[in-house]
CSV table of C-alpha atoms (C1' of nucleotides) in Angstrom, one decimal:
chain,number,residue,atom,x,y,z
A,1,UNK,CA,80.7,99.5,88.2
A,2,UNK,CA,83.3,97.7,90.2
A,3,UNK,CA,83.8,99.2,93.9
A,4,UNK,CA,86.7,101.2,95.0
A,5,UNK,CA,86.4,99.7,98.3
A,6,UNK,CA,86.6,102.8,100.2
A,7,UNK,CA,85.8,102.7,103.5
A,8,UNK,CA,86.3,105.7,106.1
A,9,UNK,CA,89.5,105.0,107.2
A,10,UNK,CA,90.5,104.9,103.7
A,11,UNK,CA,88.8,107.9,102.8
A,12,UNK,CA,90.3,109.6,105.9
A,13,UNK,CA,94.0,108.6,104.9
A,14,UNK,CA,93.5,110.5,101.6
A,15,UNK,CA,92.7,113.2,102.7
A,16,UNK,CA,94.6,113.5,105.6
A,17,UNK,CA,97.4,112.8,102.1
A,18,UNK,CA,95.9,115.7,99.8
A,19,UNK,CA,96.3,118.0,103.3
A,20,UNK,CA,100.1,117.1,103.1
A,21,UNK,CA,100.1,118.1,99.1
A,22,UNK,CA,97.8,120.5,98.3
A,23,UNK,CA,97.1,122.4,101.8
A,24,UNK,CA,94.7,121.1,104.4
A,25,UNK,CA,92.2,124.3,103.0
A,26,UNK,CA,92.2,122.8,99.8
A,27,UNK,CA,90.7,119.7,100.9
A,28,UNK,CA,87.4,118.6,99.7
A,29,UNK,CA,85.1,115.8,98.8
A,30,UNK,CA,85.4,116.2,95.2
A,31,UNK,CA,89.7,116.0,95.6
A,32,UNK,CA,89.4,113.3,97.3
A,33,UNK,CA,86.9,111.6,95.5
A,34,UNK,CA,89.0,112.3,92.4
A,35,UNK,CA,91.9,110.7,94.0
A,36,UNK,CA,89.7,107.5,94.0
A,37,UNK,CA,88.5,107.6,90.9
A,38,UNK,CA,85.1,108.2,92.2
A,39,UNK,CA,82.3,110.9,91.9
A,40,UNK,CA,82.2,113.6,94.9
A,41,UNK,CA,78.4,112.5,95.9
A,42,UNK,CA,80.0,108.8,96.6
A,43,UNK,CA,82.0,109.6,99.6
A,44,UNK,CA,78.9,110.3,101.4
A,45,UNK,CA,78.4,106.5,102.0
A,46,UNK,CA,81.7,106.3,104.3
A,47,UNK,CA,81.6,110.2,105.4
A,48,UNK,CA,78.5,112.4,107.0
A,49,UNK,CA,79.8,115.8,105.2
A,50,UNK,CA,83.3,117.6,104.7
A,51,UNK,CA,83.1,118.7,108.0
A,52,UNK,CA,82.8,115.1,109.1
A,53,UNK,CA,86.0,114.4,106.6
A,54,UNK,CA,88.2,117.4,108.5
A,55,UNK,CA,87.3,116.2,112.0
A,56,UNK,CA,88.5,112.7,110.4
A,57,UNK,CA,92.2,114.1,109.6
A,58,UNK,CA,91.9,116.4,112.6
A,59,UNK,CA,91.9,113.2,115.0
A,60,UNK,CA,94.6,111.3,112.8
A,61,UNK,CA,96.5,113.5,112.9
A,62,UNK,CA,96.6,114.1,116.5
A,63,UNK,CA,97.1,110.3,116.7
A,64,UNK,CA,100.0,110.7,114.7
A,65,UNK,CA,101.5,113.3,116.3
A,66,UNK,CA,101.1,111.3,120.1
A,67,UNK,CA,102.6,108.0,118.4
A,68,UNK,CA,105.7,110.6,117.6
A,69,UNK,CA,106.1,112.1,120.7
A,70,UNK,CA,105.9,109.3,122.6
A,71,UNK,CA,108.3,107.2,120.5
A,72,UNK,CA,110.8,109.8,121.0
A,73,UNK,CA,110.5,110.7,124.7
A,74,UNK,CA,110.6,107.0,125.5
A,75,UNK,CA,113.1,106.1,127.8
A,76,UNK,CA,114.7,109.5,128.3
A,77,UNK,CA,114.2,112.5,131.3
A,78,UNK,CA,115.1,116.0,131.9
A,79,UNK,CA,116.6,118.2,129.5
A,80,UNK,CA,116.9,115.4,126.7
A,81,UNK,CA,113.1,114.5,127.6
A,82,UNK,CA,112.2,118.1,126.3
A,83,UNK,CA,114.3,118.6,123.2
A,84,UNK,CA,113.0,115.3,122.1
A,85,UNK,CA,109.9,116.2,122.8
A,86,UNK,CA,110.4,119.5,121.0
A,87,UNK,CA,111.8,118.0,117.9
A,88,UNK,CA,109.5,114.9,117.1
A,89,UNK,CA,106.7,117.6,117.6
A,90,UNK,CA,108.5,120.1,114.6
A,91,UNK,CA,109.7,117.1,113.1
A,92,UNK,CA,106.0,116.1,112.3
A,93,UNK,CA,105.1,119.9,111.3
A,94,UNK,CA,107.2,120.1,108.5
A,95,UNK,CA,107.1,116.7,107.3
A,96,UNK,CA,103.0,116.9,107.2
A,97,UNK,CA,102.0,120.7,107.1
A,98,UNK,CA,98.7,120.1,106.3
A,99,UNK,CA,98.3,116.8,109.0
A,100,UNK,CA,99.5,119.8,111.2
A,101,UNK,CA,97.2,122.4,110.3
A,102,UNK,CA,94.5,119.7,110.6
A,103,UNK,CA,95.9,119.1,114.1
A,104,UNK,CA,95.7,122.8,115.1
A,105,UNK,CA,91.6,123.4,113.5
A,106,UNK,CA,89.4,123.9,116.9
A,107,UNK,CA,87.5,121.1,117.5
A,108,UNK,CA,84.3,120.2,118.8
A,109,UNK,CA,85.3,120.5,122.7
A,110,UNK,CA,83.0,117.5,123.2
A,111,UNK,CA,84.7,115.3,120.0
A,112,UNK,CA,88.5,116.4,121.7
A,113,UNK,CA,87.5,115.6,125.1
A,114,UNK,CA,86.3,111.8,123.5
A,115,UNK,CA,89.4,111.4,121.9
A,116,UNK,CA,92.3,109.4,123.5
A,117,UNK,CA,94.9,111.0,121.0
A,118,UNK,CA,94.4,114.5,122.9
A,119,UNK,CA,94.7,113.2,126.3
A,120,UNK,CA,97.7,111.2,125.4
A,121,UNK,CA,99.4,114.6,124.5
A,122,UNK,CA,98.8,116.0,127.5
A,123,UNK,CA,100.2,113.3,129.4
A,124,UNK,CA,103.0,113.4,127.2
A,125,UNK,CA,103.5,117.0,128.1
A,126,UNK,CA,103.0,116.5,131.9
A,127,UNK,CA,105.1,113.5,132.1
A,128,UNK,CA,108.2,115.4,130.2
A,129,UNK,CA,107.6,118.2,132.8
A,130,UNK,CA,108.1,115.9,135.8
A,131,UNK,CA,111.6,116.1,135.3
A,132,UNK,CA,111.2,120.2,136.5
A,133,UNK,CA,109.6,119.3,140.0
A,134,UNK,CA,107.1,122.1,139.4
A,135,UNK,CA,103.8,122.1,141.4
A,136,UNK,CA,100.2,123.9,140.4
A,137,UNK,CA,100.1,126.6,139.3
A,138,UNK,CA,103.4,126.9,138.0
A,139,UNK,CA,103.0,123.0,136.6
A,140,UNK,CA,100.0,124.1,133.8
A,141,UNK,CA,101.6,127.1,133.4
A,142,UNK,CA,104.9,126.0,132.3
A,143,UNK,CA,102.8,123.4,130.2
A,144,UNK,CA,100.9,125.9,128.3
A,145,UNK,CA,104.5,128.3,127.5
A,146,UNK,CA,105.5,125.1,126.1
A,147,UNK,CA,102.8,124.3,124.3
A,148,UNK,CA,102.6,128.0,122.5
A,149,UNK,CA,106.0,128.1,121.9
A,150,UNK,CA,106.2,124.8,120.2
A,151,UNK,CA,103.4,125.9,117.9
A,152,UNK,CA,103.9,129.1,117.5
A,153,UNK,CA,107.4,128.7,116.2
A,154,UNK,CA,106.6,125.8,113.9
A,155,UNK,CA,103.3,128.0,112.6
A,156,UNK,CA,105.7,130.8,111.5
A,157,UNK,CA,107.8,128.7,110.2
A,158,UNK,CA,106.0,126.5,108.3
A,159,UNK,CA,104.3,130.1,106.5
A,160,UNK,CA,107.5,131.7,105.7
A,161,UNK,CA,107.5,133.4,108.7
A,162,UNK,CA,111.4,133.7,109.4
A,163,UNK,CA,114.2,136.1,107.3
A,164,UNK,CA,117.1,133.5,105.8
A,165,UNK,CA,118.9,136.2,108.4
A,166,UNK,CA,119.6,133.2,110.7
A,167,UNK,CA,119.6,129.5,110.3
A,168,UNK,CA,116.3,128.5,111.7
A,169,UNK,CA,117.0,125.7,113.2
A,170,UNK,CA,119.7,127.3,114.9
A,171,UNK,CA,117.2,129.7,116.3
A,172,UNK,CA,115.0,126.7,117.7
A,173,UNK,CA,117.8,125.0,119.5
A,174,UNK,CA,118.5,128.0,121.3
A,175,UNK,CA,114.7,128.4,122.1
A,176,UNK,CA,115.0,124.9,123.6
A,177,UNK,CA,117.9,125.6,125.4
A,178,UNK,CA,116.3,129.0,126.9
A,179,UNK,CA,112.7,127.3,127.8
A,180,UNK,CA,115.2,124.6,129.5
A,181,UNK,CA,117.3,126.8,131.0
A,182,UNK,CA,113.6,128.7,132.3
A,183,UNK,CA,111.8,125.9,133.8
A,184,UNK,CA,115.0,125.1,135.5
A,185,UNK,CA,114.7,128.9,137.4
A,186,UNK,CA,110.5,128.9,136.7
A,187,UNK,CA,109.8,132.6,138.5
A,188,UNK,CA,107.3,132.1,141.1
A,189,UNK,CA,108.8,129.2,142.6
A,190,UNK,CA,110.1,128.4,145.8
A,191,UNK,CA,113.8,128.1,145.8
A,192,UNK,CA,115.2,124.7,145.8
B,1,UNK,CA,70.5,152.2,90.3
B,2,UNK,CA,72.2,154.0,93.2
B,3,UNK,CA,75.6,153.6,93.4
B,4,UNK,CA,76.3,152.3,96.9
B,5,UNK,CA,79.6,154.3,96.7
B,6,UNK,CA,82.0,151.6,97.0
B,7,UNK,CA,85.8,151.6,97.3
B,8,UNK,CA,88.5,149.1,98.0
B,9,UNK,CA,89.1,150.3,101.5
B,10,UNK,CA,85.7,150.1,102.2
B,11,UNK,CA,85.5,146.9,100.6
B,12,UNK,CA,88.2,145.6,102.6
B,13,UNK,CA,87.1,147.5,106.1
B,14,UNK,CA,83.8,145.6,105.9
B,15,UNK,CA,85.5,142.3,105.0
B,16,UNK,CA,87.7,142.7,108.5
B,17,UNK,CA,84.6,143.6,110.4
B,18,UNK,CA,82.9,140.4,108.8
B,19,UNK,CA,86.0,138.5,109.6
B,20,UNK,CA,86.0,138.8,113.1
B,21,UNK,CA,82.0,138.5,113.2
B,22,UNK,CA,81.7,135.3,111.1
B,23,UNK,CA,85.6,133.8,111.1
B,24,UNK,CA,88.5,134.8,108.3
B,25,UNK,CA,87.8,131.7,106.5
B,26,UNK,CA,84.2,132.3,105.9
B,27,UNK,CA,84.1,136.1,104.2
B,28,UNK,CA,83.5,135.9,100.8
B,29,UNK,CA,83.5,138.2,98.3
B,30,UNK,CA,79.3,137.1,98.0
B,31,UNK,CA,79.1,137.8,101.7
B,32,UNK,CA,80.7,141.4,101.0
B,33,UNK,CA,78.9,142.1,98.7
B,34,UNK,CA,75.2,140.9,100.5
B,35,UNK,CA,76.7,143.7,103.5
B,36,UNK,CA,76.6,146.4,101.0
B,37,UNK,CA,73.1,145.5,99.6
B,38,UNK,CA,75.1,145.1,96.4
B,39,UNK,CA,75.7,141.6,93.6
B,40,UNK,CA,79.0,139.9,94.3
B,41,UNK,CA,79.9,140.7,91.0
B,42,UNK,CA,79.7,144.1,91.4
B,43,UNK,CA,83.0,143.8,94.0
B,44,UNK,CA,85.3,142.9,91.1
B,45,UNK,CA,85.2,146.7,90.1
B,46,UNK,CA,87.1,147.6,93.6
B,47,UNK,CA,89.0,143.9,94.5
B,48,UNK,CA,90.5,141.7,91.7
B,49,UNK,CA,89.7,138.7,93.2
B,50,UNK,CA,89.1,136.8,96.4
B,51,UNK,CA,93.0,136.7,97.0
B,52,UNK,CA,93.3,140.3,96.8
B,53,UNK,CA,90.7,140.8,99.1
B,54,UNK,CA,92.1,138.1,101.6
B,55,UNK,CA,95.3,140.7,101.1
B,56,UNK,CA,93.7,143.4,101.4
B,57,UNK,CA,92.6,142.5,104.6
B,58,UNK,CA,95.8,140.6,106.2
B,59,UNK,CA,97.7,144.2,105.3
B,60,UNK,CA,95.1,145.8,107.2
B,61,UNK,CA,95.3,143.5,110.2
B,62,UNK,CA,99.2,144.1,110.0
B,63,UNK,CA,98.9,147.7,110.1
B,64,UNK,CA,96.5,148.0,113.2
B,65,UNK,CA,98.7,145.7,115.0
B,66,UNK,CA,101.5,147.6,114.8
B,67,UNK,CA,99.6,150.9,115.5
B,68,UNK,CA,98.8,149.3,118.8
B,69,UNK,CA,101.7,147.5,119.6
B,70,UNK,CA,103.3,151.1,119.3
B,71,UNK,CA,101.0,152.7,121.0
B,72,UNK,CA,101.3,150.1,124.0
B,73,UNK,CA,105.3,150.5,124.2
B,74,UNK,CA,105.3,154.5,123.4
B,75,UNK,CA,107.4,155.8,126.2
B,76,UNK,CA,108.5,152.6,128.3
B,77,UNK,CA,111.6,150.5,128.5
B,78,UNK,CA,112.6,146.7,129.5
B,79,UNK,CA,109.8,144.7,131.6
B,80,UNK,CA,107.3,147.1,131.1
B,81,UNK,CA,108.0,147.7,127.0
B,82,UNK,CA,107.6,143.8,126.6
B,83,UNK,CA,104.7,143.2,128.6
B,84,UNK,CA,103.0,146.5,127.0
B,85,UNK,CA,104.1,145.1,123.8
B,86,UNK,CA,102.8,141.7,124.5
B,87,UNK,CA,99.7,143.0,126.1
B,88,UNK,CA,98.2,144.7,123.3
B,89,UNK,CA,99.4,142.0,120.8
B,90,UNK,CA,97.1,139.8,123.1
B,91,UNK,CA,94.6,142.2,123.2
B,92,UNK,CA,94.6,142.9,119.8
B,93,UNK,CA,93.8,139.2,119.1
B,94,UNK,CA,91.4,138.6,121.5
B,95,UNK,CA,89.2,141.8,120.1
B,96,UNK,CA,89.6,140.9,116.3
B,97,UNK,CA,90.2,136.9,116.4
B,98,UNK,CA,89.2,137.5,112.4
B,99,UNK,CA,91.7,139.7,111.5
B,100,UNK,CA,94.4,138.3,113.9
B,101,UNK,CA,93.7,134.8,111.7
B,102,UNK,CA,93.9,137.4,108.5
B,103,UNK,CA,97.4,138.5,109.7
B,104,UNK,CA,98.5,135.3,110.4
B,105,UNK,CA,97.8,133.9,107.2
B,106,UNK,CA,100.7,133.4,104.9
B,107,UNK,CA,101.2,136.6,102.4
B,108,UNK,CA,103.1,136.5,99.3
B,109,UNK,CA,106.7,136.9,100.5
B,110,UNK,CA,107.2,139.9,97.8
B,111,UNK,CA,103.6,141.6,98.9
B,112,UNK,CA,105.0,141.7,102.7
B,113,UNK,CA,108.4,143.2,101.7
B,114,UNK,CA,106.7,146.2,100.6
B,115,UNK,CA,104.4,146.5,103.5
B,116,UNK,CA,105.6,149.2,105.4
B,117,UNK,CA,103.2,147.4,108.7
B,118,UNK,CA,105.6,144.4,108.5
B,119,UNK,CA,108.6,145.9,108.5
B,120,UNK,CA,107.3,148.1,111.4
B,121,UNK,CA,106.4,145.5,113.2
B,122,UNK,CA,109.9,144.0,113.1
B,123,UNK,CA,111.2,147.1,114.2
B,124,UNK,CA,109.1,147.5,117.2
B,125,UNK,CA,110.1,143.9,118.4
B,126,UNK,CA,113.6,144.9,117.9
B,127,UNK,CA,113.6,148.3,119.8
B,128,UNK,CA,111.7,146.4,122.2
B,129,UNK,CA,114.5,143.9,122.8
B,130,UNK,CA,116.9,146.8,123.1
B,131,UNK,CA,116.9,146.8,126.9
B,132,UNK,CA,118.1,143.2,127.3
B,133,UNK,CA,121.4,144.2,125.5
B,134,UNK,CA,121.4,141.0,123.3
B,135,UNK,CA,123.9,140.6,120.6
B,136,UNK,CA,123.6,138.5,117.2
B,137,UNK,CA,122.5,135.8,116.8
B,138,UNK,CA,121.2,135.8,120.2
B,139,UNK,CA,118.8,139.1,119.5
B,140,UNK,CA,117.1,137.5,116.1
B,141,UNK,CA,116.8,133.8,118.4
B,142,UNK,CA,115.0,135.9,121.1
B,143,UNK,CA,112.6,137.9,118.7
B,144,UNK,CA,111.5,134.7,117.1
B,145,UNK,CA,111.4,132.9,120.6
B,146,UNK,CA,109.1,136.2,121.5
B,147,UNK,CA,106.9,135.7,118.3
B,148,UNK,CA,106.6,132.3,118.7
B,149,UNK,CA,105.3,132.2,121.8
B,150,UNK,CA,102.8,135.1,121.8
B,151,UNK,CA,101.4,134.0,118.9
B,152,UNK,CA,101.2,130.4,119.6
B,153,UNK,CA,99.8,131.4,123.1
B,154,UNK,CA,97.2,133.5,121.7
B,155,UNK,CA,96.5,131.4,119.0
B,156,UNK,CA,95.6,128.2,121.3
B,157,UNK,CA,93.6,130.6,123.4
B,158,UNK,CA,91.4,131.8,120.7
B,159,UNK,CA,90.6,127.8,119.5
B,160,UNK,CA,89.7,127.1,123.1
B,161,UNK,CA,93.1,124.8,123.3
B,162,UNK,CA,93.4,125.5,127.1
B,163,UNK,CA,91.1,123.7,129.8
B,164,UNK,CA,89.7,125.8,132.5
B,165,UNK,CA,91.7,124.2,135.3
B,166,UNK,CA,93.5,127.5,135.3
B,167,UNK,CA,92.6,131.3,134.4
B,168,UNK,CA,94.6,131.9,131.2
B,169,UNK,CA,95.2,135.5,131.7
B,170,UNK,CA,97.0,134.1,135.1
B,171,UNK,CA,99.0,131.7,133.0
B,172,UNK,CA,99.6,134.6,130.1
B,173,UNK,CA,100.9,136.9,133.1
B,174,UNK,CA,103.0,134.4,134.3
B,175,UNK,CA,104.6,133.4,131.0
B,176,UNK,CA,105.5,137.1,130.3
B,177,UNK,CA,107.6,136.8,134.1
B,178,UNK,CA,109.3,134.0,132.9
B,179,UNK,CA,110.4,135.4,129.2
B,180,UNK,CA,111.4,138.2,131.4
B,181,UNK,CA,113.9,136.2,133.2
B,182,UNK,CA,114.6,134.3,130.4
B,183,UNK,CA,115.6,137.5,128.3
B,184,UNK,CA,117.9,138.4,131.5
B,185,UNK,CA,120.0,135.3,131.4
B,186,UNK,CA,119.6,134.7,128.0
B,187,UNK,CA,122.0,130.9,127.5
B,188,UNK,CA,124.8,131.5,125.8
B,189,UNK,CA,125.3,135.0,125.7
B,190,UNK,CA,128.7,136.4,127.5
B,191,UNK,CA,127.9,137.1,131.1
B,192,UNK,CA,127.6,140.7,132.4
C,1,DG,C1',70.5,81.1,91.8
C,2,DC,C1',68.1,84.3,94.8
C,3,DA,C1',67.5,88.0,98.2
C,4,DC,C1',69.2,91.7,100.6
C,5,DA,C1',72.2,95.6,101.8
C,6,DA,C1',74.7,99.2,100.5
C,7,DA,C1',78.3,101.2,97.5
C,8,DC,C1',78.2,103.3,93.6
C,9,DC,C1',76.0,106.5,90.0
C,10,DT,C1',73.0,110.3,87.9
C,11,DA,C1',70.2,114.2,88.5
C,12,DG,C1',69.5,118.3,90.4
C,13,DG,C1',69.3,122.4,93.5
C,14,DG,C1',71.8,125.8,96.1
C,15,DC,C1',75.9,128.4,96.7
C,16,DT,C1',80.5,130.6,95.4
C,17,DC,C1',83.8,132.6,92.1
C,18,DC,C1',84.5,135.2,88.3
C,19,DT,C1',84.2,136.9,83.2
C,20,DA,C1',81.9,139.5,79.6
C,21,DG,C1',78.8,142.7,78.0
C,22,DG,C1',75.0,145.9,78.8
C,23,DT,C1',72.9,149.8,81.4
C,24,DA,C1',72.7,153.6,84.3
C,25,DA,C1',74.9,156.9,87.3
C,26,DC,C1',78.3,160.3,88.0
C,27,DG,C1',81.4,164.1,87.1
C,28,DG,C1',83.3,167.4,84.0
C,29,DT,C1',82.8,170.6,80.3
C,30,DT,C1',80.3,173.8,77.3
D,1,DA,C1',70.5,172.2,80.9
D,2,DA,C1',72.7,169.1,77.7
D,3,DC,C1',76.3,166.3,76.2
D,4,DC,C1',80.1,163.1,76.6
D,5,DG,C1',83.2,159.9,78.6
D,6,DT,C1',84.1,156.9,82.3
D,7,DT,C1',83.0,153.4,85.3
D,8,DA,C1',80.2,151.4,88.9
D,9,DC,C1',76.6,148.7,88.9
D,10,DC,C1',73.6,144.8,86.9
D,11,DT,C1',72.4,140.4,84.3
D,12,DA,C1',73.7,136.2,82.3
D,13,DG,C1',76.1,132.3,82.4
D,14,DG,C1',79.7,128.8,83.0
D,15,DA,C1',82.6,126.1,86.1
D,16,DG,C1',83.3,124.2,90.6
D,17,DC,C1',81.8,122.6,95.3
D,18,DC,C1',78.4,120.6,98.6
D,19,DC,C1',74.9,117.6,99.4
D,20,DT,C1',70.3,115.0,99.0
D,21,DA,C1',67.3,111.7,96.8
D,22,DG,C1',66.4,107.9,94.1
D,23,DG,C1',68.0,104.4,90.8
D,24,DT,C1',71.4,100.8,89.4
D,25,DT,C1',74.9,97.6,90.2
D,26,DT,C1',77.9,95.0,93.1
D,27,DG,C1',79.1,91.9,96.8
D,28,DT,C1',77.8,88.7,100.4
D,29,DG,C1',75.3,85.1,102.6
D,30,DC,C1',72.1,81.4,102.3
DNA sequence: GCACAAACCTAGGGCTCCTAGGTAACGGTT
DNA sequence: AACCGTTACCTAGGAGCCCTAGGTTTGTGC
């Protein structure tokens, strides 16, 4: 019985694959045991249990989605800052719906808190804000408007969630524009 | 052998409650069935499958949604119809995090046409939007920017996505001021 | 070549989904 | 009250998934 040489990492990376393909729901030990050619009850030398194997992709993909970001927010400020932001973050979503979905599956407050990926993105977040001059409160509060737009428009429209009525990325550049055009005049703030 | 006097409704009304007891993802039509002191296959005289029942539910969800989204905006106009409107969408979530995850799951694109809760919904954000005097496209970018947000908002508040640096419903409150604003001056849009 | 560790496998139990067919309950009619 | 037809329940069973335990085989180091 030659070995597949799986290892976690490997393991992980299929999964995290299957996610993309088949939904990150439809995940399980026996898929991506299949995938290797494998029996299900032989993953459980490189992974503690399919909850294990979802907190695996859960963290990758968070990695992935930091390595993105920060790529494309490197060297720039202000308005373009955000937009790139904005768009390497939908970018990801649709090329790796199930990555995402992983990426959006609560995690373990403790496992999140031990993971660099999820601090990195909210440094990422904080540092693109900067560019606003906004001070606490209206700093976290800008962040988290952000945060849920971001999401929430990539969520609806990665599940079908828009009419063909309008182009949807039309709709999302004029989002950005808006939340620029907002934390430029953040209500709350003292005048400049 | 009794009958236990089962219908779909009441199939599907103890699936919700279940839902937001135990998580969307984790009714299943066994776990019905055990609520009822009945076999799971005894179910399959009232749903046709798990999918149907997952349905069965997210139809559900849609409909109490909009009954208290309308509720909510019944009588009001501009700030105070939006932040009604958002307030109860909010509330609605926090209450039933099970069936807000049930009406956020993607539905069959021909089964949501012909839900009369869907298309109210859309009609409610619409009449909602009627006091900011937006014209096409920018009223359909400004619903979605509005969907986007609540849901994503509400959505990384029920997975515990925000620290506790700062009181969400303070941050919520303060969003809801800003869209506010944001509706007012909408970018693009002809000045008054 | 030998010894050891561990990656693989089989076996099996528990759970879920769902179909098919049998039995019993229910409602309507006489 | 009895009868009949319908169908809501049940049992039985097969397929699939999760996971543990123990056996076998592979790969590595000496």
């Amino acid at each position: 019985m030659a070995r597949a040489g799986l290892t976690a990492e490997r393991v992980t990376e299929a999964a995290a694959d299957l996610a993309d393909a088949i939904g990150f729901e439809n995940v399980t030990v026996s898929a991506v045991a299949r995938s290797f050619g494998v029996r299900d009850a032989s993953l459980y030398s490189h992974v503690k249990n399919l909850q294990d194997l979802r907190e695996r992709v859960t963290l990758l993909a968070a990695g992935e989605v930091a390595d993105r970001i920060a790529a494309a927010v490197a060297g720039r400020s202000g308005k373009e800052a955000m937009t790139a932001f904005a768009n390497a973050y939908r970018a990801y979503a649709l090329a790796h719906p199930g990555r995402y979905a992983a990426y959006q599956t609560p995690l373990d407050p403790a496992v999140a808190a031990r993971s660099a990926a999820y601090v990195r993105n909210v440094e990422l977040t904080y540092a693109m804000l900067r560019a606003y001059d906004l001070d606490e409160p209206h700093l976290t509060d800008a962040g988290r408007l952000l945060r849920s737009t971001f999401h929430g428009y990539v969520t609806l429209e990665l599940n079908g969630g828009f009419s063909h009525s309008r182009e949807v990325r039309a709709s999302w550049d004029s989002a950005l524009d808006g939340l620029h055009f907002l934390l430029q005049h953040w209500p709350g703030r003292p005048s400049d």
